Structures are given as structure tokens and as C-alpha cells.
PDB file of C-alpha atoms in Angstrom:
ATOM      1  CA  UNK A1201      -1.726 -14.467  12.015  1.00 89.00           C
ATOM      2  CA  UNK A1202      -3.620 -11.968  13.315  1.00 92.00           C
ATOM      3  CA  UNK A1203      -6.412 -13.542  14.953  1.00 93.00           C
ATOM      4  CA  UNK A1204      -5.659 -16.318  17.758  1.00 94.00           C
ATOM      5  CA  UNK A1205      -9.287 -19.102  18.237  1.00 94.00           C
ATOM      6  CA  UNK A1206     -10.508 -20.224  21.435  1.00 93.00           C
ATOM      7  CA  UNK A1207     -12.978 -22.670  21.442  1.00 92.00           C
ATOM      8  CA  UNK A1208     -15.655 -22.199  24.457  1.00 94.00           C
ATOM      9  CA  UNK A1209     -18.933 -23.634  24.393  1.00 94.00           C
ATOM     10  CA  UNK A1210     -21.219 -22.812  21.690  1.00 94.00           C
ATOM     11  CA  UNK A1211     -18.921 -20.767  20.068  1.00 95.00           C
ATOM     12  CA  UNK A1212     -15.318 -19.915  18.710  1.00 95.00           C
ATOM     13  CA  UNK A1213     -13.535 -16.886  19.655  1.00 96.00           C
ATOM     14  CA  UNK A1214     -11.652 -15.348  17.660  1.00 97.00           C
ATOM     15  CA  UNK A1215      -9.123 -12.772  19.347  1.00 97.00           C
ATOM     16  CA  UNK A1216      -7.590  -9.669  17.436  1.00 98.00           C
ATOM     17  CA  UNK A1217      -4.055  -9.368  18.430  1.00 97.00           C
ATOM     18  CA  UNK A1218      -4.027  -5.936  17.194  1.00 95.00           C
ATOM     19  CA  UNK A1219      -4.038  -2.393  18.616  1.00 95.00           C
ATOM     20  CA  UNK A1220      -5.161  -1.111  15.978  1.00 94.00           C
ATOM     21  CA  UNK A1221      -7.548  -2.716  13.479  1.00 95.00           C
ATOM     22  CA  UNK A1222      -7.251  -0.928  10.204  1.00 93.00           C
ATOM     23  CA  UNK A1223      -6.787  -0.756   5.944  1.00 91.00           C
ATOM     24  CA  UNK A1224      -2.832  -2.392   6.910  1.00 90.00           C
ATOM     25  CA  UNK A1225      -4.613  -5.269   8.488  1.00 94.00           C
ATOM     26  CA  UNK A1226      -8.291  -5.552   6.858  1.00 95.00           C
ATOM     27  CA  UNK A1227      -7.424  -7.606   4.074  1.00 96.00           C
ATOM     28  CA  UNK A1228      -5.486 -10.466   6.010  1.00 97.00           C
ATOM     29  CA  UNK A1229      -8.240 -10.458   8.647  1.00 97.00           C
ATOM     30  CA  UNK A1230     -10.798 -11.422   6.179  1.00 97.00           C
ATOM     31  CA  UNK A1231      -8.997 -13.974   4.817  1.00 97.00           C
ATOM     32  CA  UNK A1232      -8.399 -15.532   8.015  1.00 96.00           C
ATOM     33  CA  UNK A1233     -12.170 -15.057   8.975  1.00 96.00           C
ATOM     34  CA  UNK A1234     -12.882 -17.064   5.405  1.00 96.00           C
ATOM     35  CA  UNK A1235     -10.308 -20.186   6.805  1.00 95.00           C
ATOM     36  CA  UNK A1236     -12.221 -19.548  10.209  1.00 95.00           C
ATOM     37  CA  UNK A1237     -15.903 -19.782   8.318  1.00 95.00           C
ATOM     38  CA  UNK A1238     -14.732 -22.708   6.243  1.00 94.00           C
ATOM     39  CA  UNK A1239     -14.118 -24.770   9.251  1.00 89.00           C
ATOM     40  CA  UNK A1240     -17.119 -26.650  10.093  1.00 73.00           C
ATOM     41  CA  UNK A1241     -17.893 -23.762  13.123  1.00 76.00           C
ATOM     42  CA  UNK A1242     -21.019 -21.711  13.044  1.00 88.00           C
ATOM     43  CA  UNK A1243     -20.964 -19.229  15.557  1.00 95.00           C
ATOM     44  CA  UNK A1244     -18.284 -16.876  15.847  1.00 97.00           C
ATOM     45  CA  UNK A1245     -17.417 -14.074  18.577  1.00 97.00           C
ATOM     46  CA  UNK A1246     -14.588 -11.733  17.353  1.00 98.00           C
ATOM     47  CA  UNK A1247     -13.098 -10.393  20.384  1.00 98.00           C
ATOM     48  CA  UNK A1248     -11.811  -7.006  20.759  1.00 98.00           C
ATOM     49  CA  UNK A1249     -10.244  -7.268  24.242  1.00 97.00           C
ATOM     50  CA  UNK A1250      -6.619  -5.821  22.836  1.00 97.00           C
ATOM     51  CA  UNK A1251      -7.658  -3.536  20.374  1.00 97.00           C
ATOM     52  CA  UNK A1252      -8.241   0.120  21.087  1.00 96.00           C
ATOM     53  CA  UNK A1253      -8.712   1.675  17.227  1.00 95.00           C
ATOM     54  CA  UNK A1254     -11.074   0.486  14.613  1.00 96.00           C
ATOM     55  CA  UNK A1255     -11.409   2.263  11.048  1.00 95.00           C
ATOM     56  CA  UNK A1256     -13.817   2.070   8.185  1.00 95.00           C
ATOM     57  CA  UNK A1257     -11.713  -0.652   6.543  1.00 95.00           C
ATOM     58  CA  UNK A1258     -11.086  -2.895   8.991  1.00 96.00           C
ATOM     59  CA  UNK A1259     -15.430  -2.399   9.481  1.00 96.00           C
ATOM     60  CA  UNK A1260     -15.787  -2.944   5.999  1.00 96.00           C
ATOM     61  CA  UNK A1261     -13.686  -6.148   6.321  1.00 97.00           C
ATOM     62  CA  UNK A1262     -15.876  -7.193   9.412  1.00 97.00           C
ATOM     63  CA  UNK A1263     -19.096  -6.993   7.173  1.00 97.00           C
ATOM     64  CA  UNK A1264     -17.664  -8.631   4.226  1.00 97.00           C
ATOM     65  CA  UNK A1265     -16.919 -11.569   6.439  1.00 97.00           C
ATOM     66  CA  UNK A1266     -20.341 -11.305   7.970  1.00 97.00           C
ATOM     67  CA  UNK A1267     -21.724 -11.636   4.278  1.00 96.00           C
ATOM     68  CA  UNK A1268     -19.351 -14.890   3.600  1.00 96.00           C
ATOM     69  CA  UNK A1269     -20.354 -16.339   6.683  1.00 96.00           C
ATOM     70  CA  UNK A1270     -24.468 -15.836   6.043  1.00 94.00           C
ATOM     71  CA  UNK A1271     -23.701 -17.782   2.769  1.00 94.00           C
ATOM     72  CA  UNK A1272     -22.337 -20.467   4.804  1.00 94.00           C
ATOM     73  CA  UNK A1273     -25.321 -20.387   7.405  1.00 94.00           C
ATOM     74  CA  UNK A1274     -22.700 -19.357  10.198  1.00 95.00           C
ATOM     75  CA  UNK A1275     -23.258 -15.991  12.377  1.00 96.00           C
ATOM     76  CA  UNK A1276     -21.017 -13.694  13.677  1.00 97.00           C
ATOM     77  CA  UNK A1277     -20.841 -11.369  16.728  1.00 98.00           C
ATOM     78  CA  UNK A1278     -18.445  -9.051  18.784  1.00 98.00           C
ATOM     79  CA  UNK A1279     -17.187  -8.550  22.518  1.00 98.00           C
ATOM     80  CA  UNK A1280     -15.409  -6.326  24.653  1.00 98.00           C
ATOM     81  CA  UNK A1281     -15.281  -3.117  22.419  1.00 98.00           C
ATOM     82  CA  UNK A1282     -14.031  -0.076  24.402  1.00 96.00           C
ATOM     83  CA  UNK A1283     -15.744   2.638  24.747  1.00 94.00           C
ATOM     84  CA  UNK A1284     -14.389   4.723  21.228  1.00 94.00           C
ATOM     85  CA  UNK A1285     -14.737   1.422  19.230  1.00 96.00           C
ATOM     86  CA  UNK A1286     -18.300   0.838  21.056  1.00 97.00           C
ATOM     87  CA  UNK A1287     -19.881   4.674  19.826  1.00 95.00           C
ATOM     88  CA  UNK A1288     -18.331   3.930  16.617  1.00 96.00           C
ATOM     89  CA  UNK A1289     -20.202   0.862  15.959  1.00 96.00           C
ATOM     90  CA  UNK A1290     -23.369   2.835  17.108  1.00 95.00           C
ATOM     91  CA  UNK A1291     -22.775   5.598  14.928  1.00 94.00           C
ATOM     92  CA  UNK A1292     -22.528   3.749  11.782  1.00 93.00           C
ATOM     93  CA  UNK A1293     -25.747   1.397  13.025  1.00 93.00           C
ATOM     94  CA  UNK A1294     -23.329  -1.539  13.173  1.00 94.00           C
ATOM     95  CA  UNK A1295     -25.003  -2.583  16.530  1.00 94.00           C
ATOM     96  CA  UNK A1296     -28.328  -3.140  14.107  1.00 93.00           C
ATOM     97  CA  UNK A1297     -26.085  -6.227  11.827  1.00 94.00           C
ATOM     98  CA  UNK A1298     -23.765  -7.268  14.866  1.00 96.00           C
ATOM     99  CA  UNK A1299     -24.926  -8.543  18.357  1.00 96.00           C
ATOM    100  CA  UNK A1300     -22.149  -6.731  20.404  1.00 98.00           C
ATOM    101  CA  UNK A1301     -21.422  -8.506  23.610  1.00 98.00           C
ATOM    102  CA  UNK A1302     -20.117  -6.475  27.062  1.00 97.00           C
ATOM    103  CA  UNK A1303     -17.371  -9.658  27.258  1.00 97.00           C
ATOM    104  CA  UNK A1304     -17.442 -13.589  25.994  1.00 97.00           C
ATOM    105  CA  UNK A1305     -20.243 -15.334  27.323  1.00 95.00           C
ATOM    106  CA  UNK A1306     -18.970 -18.181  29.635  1.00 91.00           C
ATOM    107  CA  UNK A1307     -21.770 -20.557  26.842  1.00 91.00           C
ATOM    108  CA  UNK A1308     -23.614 -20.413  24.220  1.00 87.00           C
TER     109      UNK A1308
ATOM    110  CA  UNK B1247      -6.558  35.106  13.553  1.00 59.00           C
ATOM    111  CA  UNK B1248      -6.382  30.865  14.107  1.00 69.00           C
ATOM    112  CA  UNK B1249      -4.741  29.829  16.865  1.00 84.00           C
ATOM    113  CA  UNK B1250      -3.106  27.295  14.590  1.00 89.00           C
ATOM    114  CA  UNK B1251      -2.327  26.937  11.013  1.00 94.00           C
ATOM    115  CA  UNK B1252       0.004  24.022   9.958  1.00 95.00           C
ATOM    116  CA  UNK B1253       0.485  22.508   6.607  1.00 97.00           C
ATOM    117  CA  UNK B1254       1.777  18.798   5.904  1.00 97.00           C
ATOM    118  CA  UNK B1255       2.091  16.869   3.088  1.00 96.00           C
ATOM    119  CA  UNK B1256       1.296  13.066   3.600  1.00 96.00           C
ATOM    120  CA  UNK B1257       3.044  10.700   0.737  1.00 94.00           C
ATOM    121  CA  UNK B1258       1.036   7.820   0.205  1.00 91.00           C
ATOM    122  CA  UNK B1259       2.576   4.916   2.500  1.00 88.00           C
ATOM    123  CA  UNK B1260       1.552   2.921   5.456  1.00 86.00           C
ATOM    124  CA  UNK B1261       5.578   3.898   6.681  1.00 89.00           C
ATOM    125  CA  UNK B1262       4.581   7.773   6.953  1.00 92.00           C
ATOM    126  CA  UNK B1263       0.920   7.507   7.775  1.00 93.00           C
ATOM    127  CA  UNK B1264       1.293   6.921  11.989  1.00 93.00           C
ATOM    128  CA  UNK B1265       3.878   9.130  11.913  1.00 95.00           C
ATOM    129  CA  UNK B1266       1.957  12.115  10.574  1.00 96.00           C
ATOM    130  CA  UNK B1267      -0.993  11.133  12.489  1.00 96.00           C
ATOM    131  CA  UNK B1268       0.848  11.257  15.823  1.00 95.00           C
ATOM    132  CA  UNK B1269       2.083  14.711  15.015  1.00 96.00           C
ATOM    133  CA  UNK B1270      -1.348  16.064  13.983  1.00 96.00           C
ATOM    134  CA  UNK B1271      -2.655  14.647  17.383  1.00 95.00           C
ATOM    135  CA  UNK B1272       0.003  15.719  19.158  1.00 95.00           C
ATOM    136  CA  UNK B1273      -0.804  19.843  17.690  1.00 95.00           C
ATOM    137  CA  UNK B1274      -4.523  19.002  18.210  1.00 94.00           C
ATOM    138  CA  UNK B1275      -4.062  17.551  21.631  1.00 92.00           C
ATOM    139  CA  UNK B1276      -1.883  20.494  22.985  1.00 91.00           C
ATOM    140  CA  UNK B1277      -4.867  22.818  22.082  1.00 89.00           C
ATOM    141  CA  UNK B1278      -7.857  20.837  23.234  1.00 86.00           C
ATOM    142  CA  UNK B1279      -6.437  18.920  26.472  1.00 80.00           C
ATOM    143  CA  UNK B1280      -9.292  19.291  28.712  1.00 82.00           C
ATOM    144  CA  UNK B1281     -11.604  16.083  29.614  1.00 81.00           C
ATOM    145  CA  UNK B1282     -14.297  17.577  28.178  1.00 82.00           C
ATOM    146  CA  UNK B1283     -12.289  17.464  24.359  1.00 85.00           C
ATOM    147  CA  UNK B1284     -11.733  13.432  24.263  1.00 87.00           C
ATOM    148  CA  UNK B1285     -14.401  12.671  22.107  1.00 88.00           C
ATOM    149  CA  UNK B1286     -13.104  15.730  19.489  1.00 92.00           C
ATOM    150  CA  UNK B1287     -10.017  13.961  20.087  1.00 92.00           C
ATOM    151  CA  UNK B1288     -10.980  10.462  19.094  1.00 92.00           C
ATOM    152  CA  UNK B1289     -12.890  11.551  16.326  1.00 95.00           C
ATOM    153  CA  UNK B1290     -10.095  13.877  14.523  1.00 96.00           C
ATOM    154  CA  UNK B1291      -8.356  10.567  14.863  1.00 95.00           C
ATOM    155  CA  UNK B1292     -10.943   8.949  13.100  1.00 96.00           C
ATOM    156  CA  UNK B1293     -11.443  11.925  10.643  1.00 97.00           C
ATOM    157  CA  UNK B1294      -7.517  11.984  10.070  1.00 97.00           C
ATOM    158  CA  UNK B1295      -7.455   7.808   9.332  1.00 95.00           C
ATOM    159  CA  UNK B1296     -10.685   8.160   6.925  1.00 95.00           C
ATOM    160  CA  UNK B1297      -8.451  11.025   4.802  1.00 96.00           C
ATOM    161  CA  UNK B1298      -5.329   8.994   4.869  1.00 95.00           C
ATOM    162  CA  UNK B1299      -6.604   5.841   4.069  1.00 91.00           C
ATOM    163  CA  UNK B1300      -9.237   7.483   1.385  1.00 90.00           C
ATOM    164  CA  UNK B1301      -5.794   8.945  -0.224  1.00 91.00           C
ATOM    165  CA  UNK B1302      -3.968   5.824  -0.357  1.00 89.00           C
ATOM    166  CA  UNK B1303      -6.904   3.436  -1.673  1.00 85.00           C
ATOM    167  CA  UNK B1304      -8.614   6.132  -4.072  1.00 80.00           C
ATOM    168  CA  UNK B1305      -6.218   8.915  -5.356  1.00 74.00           C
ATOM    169  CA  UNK B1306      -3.624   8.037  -8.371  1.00 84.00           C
ATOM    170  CA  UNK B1307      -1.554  10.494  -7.141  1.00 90.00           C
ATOM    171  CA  UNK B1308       1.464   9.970  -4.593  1.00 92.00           C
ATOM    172  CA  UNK B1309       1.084  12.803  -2.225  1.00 94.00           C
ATOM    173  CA  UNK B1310      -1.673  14.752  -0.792  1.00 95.00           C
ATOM    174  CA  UNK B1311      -1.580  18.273   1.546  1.00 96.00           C
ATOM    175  CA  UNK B1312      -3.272  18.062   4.519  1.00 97.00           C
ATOM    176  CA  UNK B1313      -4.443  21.251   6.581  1.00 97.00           C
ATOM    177  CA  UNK B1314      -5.116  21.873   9.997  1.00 97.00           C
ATOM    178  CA  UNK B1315      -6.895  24.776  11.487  1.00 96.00           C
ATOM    179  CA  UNK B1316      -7.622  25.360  15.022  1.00 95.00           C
ATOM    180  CA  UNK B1317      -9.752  28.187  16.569  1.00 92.00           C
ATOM    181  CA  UNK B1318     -11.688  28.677  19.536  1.00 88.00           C
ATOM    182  CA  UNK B1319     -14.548  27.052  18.214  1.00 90.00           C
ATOM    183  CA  UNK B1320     -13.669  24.719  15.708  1.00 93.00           C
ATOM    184  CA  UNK B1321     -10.789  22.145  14.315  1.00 96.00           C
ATOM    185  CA  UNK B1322     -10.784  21.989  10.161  1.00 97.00           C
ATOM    186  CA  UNK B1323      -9.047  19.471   8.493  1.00 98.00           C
ATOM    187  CA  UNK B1324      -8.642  19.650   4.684  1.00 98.00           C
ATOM    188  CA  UNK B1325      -7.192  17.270   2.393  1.00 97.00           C
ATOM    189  CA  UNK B1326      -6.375  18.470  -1.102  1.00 96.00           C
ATOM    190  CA  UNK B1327      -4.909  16.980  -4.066  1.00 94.00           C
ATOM    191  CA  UNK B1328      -4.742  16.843  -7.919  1.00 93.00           C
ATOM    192  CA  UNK B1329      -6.118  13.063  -8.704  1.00 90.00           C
ATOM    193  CA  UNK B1330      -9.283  11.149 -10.143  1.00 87.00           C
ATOM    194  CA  UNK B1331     -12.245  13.808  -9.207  1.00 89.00           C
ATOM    195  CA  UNK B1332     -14.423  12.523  -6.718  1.00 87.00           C
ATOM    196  CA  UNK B1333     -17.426  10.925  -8.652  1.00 80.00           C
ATOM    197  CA  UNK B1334     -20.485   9.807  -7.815  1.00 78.00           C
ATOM    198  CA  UNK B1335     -21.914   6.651  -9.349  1.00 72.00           C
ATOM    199  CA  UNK B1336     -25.177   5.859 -10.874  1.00 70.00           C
ATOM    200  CA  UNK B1337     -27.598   4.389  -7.967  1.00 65.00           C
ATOM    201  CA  UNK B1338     -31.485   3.586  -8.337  1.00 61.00           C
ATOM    202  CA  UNK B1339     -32.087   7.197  -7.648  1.00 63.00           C
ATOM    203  CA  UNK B1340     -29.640   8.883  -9.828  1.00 66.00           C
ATOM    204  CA  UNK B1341     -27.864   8.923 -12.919  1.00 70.00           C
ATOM    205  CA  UNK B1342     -23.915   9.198 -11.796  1.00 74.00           C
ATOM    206  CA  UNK B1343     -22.137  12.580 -11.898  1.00 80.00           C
ATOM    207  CA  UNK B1344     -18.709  14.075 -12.343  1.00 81.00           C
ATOM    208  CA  UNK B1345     -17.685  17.488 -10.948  1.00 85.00           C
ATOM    209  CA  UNK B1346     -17.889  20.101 -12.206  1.00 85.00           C
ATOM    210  CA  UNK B1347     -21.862  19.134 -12.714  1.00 83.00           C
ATOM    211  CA  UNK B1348     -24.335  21.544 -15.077  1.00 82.00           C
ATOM    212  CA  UNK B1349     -25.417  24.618 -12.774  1.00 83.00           C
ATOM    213  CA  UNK B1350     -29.132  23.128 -12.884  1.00 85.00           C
ATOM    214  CA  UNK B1351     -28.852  20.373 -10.587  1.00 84.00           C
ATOM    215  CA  UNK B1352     -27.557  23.295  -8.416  1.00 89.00           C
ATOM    216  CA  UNK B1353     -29.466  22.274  -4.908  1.00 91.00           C
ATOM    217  CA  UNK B1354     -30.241  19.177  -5.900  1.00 89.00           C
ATOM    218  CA  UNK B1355     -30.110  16.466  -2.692  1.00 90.00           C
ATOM    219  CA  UNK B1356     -28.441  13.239  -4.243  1.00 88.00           C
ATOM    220  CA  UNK B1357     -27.996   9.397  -3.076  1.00 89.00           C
ATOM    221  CA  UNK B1358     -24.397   8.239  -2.809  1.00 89.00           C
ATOM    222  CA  UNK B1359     -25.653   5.444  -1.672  1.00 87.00           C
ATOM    223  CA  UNK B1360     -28.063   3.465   0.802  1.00 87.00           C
ATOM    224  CA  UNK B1361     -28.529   0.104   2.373  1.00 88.00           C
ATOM    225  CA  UNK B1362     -30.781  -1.109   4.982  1.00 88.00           C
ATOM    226  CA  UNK B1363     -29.122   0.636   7.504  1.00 90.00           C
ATOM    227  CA  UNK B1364     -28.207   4.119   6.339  1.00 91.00           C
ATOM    228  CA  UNK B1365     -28.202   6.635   3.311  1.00 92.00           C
ATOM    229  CA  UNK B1366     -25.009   8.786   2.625  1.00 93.00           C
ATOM    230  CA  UNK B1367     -26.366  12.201   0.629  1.00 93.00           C
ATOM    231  CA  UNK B1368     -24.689  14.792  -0.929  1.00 93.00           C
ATOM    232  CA  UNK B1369     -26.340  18.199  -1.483  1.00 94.00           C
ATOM    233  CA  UNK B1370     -24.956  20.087  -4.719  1.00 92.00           C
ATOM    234  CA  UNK B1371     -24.320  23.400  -2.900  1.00 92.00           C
ATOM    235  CA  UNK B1372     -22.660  24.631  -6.577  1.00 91.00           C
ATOM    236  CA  UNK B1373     -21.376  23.443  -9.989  1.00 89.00           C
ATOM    237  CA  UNK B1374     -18.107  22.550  -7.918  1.00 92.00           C
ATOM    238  CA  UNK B1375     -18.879  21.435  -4.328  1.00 95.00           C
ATOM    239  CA  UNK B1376     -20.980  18.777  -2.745  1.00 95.00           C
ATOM    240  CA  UNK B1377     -21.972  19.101   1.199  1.00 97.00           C
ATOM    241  CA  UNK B1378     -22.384  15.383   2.957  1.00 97.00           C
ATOM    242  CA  UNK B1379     -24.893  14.408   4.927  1.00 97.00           C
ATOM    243  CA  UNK B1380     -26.363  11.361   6.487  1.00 95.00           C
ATOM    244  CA  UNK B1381     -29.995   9.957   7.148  1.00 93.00           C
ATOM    245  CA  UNK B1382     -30.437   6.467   9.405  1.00 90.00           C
ATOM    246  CA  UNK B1383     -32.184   3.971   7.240  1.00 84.00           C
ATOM    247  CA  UNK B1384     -35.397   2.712   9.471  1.00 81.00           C
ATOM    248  CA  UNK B1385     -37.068  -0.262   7.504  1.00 77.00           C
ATOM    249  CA  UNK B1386     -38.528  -1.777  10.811  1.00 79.00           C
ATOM    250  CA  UNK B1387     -36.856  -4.874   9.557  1.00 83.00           C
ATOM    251  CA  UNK B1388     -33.869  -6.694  10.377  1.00 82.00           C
ATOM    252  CA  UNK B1389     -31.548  -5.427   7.783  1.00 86.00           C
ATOM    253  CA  UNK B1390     -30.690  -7.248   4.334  1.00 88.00           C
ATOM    254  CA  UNK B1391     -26.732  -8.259   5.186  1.00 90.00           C
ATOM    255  CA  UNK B1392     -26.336  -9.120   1.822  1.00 89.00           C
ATOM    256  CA  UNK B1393     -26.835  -6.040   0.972  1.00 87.00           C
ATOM    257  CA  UNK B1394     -25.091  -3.760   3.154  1.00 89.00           C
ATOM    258  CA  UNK B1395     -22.359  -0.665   1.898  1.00 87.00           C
ATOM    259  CA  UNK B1396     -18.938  -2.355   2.548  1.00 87.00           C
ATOM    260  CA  UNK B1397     -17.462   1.371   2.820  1.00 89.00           C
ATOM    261  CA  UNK B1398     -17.818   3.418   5.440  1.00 93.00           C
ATOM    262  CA  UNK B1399     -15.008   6.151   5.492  1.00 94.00           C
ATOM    263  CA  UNK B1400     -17.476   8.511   3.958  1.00 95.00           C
ATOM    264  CA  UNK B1401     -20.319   7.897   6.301  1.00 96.00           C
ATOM    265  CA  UNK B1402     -18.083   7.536   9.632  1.00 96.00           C
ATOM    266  CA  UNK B1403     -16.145  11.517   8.828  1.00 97.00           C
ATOM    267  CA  UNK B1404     -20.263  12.933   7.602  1.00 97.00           C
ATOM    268  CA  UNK B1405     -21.320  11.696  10.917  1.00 96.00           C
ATOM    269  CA  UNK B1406     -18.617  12.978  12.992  1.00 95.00           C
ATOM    270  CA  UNK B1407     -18.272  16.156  11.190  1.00 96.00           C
ATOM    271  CA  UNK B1408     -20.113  19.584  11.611  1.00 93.00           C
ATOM    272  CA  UNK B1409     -19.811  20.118   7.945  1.00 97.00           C
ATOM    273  CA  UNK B1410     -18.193  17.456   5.618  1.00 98.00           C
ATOM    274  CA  UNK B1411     -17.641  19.278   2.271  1.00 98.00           C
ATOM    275  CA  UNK B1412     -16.441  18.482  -1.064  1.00 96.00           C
ATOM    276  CA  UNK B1413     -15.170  20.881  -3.909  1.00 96.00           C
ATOM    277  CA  UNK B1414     -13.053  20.913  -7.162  1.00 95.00           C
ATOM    278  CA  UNK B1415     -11.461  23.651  -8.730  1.00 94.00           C
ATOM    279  CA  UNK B1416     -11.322  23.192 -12.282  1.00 91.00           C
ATOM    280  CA  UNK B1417      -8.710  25.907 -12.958  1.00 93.00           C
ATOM    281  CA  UNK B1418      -6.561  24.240 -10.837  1.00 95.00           C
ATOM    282  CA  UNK B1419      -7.766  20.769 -11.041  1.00 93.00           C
ATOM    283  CA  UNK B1420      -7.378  20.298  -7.594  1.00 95.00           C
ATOM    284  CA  UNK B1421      -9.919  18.061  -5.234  1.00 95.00           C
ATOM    285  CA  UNK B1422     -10.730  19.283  -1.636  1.00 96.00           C
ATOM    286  CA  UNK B1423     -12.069  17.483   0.962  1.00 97.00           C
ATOM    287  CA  UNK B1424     -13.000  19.961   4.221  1.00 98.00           C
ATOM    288  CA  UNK B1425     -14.039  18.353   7.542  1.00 98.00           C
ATOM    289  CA  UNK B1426     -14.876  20.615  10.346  1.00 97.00           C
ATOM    290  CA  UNK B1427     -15.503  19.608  13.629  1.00 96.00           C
ATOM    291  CA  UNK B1428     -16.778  21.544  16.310  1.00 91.00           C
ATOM    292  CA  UNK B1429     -14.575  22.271  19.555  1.00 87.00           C
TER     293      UNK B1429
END
């Protein structure tokens, strides 16, 4: 696994345990996102805490899971990006199909 | 004269592909150490990934060169190889098109593709090479998830890049992908 899920209030996190978040680890991330999404949660906040590199696949990945999880009225959302991760989601106008949180709210 | 000119060859496999990236860094990051060059950092990182990761997913070859030039001014890195020819598929706006294309469409400003968010273009600078380029996609509307590009690689190196360029020699069938970032 990949992705480690806390349940807070209003919402699951879903942690990366990655560094680096790319085409060797899109694939499985999606599918775990699908198991995630099939559960009966709805709101999701993938959390980047522990990663420091993101790459076109693993934001390809990210939106593919957003599009199974619209199907399945859920939402998703990300926290803590640093600050490379953070201008790269602004660069590719991620921040307009993501809400990007600073950190994990305490609620929801 | 560059101040550096190195040549590597990258074989298609996850095994080699941090190894060569940490040595391109390392040459990169000896030559633009300064405070002021971690962004051009980050991004040949990025650049470097996109190229890598384009080779193993799209080429049907095994191997690819990858060049590095550093000057005062600016960092190129090329990637070359003899695989499928980059082609660009049919989209609402345009019929698709294989390189080299008839000298007419010479100029011509083509969609690669756009969603809701942004449009990836390529401007047919000759008969054998395409220059990138990017436009933000304002609708004024929340945009259509359903339809958004799933591949970014493209857009992420055109944004970063200075000049993102594309050409294909047809004597030598070989495909060349030139980034160039400024330093």
C-alpha cells in the first residue's frame, strides 16, 4: 500500500507514503483511490505531508481518480503540498479542479 | 563555447532512470548553485522526469540519448531517438498529422488538445518541426472534470520551458525533442 486512511471528521485522509509520487507509483495509487471511493466515504483529502516530487503521471492519476469519484458523487481535495509541488499544481491550473488545503482541517 | 556538453544514453527502465537523473542534477547543480537557480533546478527535474517517463510510456524503442547543454544563459536538454514519430491526433479543430507534414500548413497554429482548463498548441515552424506552446483555458465556469486531459507531461515541460521544440529528420528517422530553459 501506498496510501495509509485516517478518518477525521467530515472526511478521510488519505496519506501518500511516498517521496516521490510518479509513473512507478501512478497506477497502484489509483487503484487504491478506486477501493478508497468504493467505500461508502464521500469526501476525501489526499495528503501530501511526505512527499516532496510530483510528475505528470502521478497528476494524471490524481484526475482520473477525481473523475471516478464525481461518478460516485464523492469529492476530492489535497493538503500540505510543498512549495515545488504547490507552483506545479498552479501551473497546470490544477488549483481550478482541486481545493488545495495549507494542512488537514481539524473538521469538515 | 558551452560551459558543458555531456551526452547519456538512458535505456528504458525504472532501475536506470533515478540514477541518470541524479547525475544530470548533480552536472546541472554544480553550474547553477546559487539561491537564486532553485526554481531552474526544480524544473530541469521536472523537464528531465517528463522526457524519461515520455520515453518509457511512448517510444517502441529501448534506449534514447539525452543531451545536456549549459551556457551562461541557458540549460538545453534534448532527447532524441529513432521510434513511433510524434503524431498529433485528430481534435475538433484539426484533422490529425504525421511529421514530416505538406510544406503548406507551414505556420499553421494547431490544437493538440484542450479542456476546460488549458489548450496545448503546436506551431508548424517547418515540414519537420513543431514549436509548443500553451494558452490558459478561461470559460468563467467551473471546469467540466469529466472532461479534463489526463496527460500533462507535454503541458507541464511547454510551460516550464523557454522554447519546447519538436523536429524529425526524415533522412535519419530520428525524433528530437529540445527543451530550453532559461538560466
Amino acid at each position: 500500500m501506498i496510501t495509509n486512511s485516517v478518518n477525521h471528521e467530515g472526511y478521510l485522509a488519505v496519506e501518500l507514503e511516498l517521496k516521490e509520487a510518479s509513473l512507478a507509483t501512478a497506477d497502484q495509487f489509483k487503484a487504491e483511490m478506486v477501493l478508497l471511493i468504493d467505500t461508502a466515504d464521500k469526501y476525501f483529502i489526499i495528503d501530501f505531508k511526505k512527499v516532496d516530487f510530483v510528475d505528470s503521471s502521478f497528476l494524471g492519476a490524481l484526475v482520473s481518480a477525481l473523475k471516478y469519484a464525481m461518478t460516485k458523487n464523492a469529492d476530492i481535495a489535497v493538503a500540505n503540498l510543498n512549495k515545488d509541488i504547490d507552483n506545479l499544481f498552479r501551473l497546470i491550473r490544477m488549483d481550478k479542479v482541486f481545493k488545495i488545503y495549507e494542512t488537514l482541517p481539524a473538521s469538515l | 563555447m558551452p560551459d558543458v556538453q555531456e551526452k547519456f544514453i538512458f535505456n528504458h527502465s525504472f532501475d536506470e532512470l533515478y540514477p541518470l537523473l541524479n547525475r544530470i542534477l548533480a552536472i546541472i547543480e554544480q553550474h547553477c548553485a546559487s539561491e537564486r537557480h532553485e526554481d531552474l533546478r526544480n524544473n530541469c527535474r521536472l523537464v528531465l522526469m517528463e522526457l524519461f517517463t515520455n520515453a518509457i510510456r511512448h517510444a517502441d524503442v529501448s534506449s534514447t540519448d539525452i543531451d545536456l547543454l549549459i551556457n551562461d544563459d541557458h540549460i538545453r536538454i534534448s532527447k532524441s531517438d529513432k521510434g513511433k514519430t510524434f503524431y498529433l491526433p485528430a481534435t475538433a479543430e484539426d484533422t490529425g498529422l504525421e511529421f514530416p507534414f505538406n510544406s503548406d500548413l507551414t505556420g499553421k497554429k494547431i490544437i493538440i488538445y484542450r479542456d476546460d482548463i488549458c489548450c496545448l498548441c503546436g506551431t508548424l515552424h517547418s515540414p519537420d518541426k513543431l514549436i509548443f506552446s500553451a494558452e490558459n483555458n478561461d470559460t468563467g465556469t467551473p471546469p467540466s472534470v469529466s472532461g479534463l486531459h489526463e496527460h500533462y507531461g507535454l503541458m507541464i515541460i511547454t510551460k516550464i520551458a523557454g522554447e519546447f521544440v519538436y523536429s524529425y529528420d526524415a533522412g535519419t528517422k530520428v525524433n528530437l525533442f529540445s527543451v530550453t530553459l532559461s538560466v
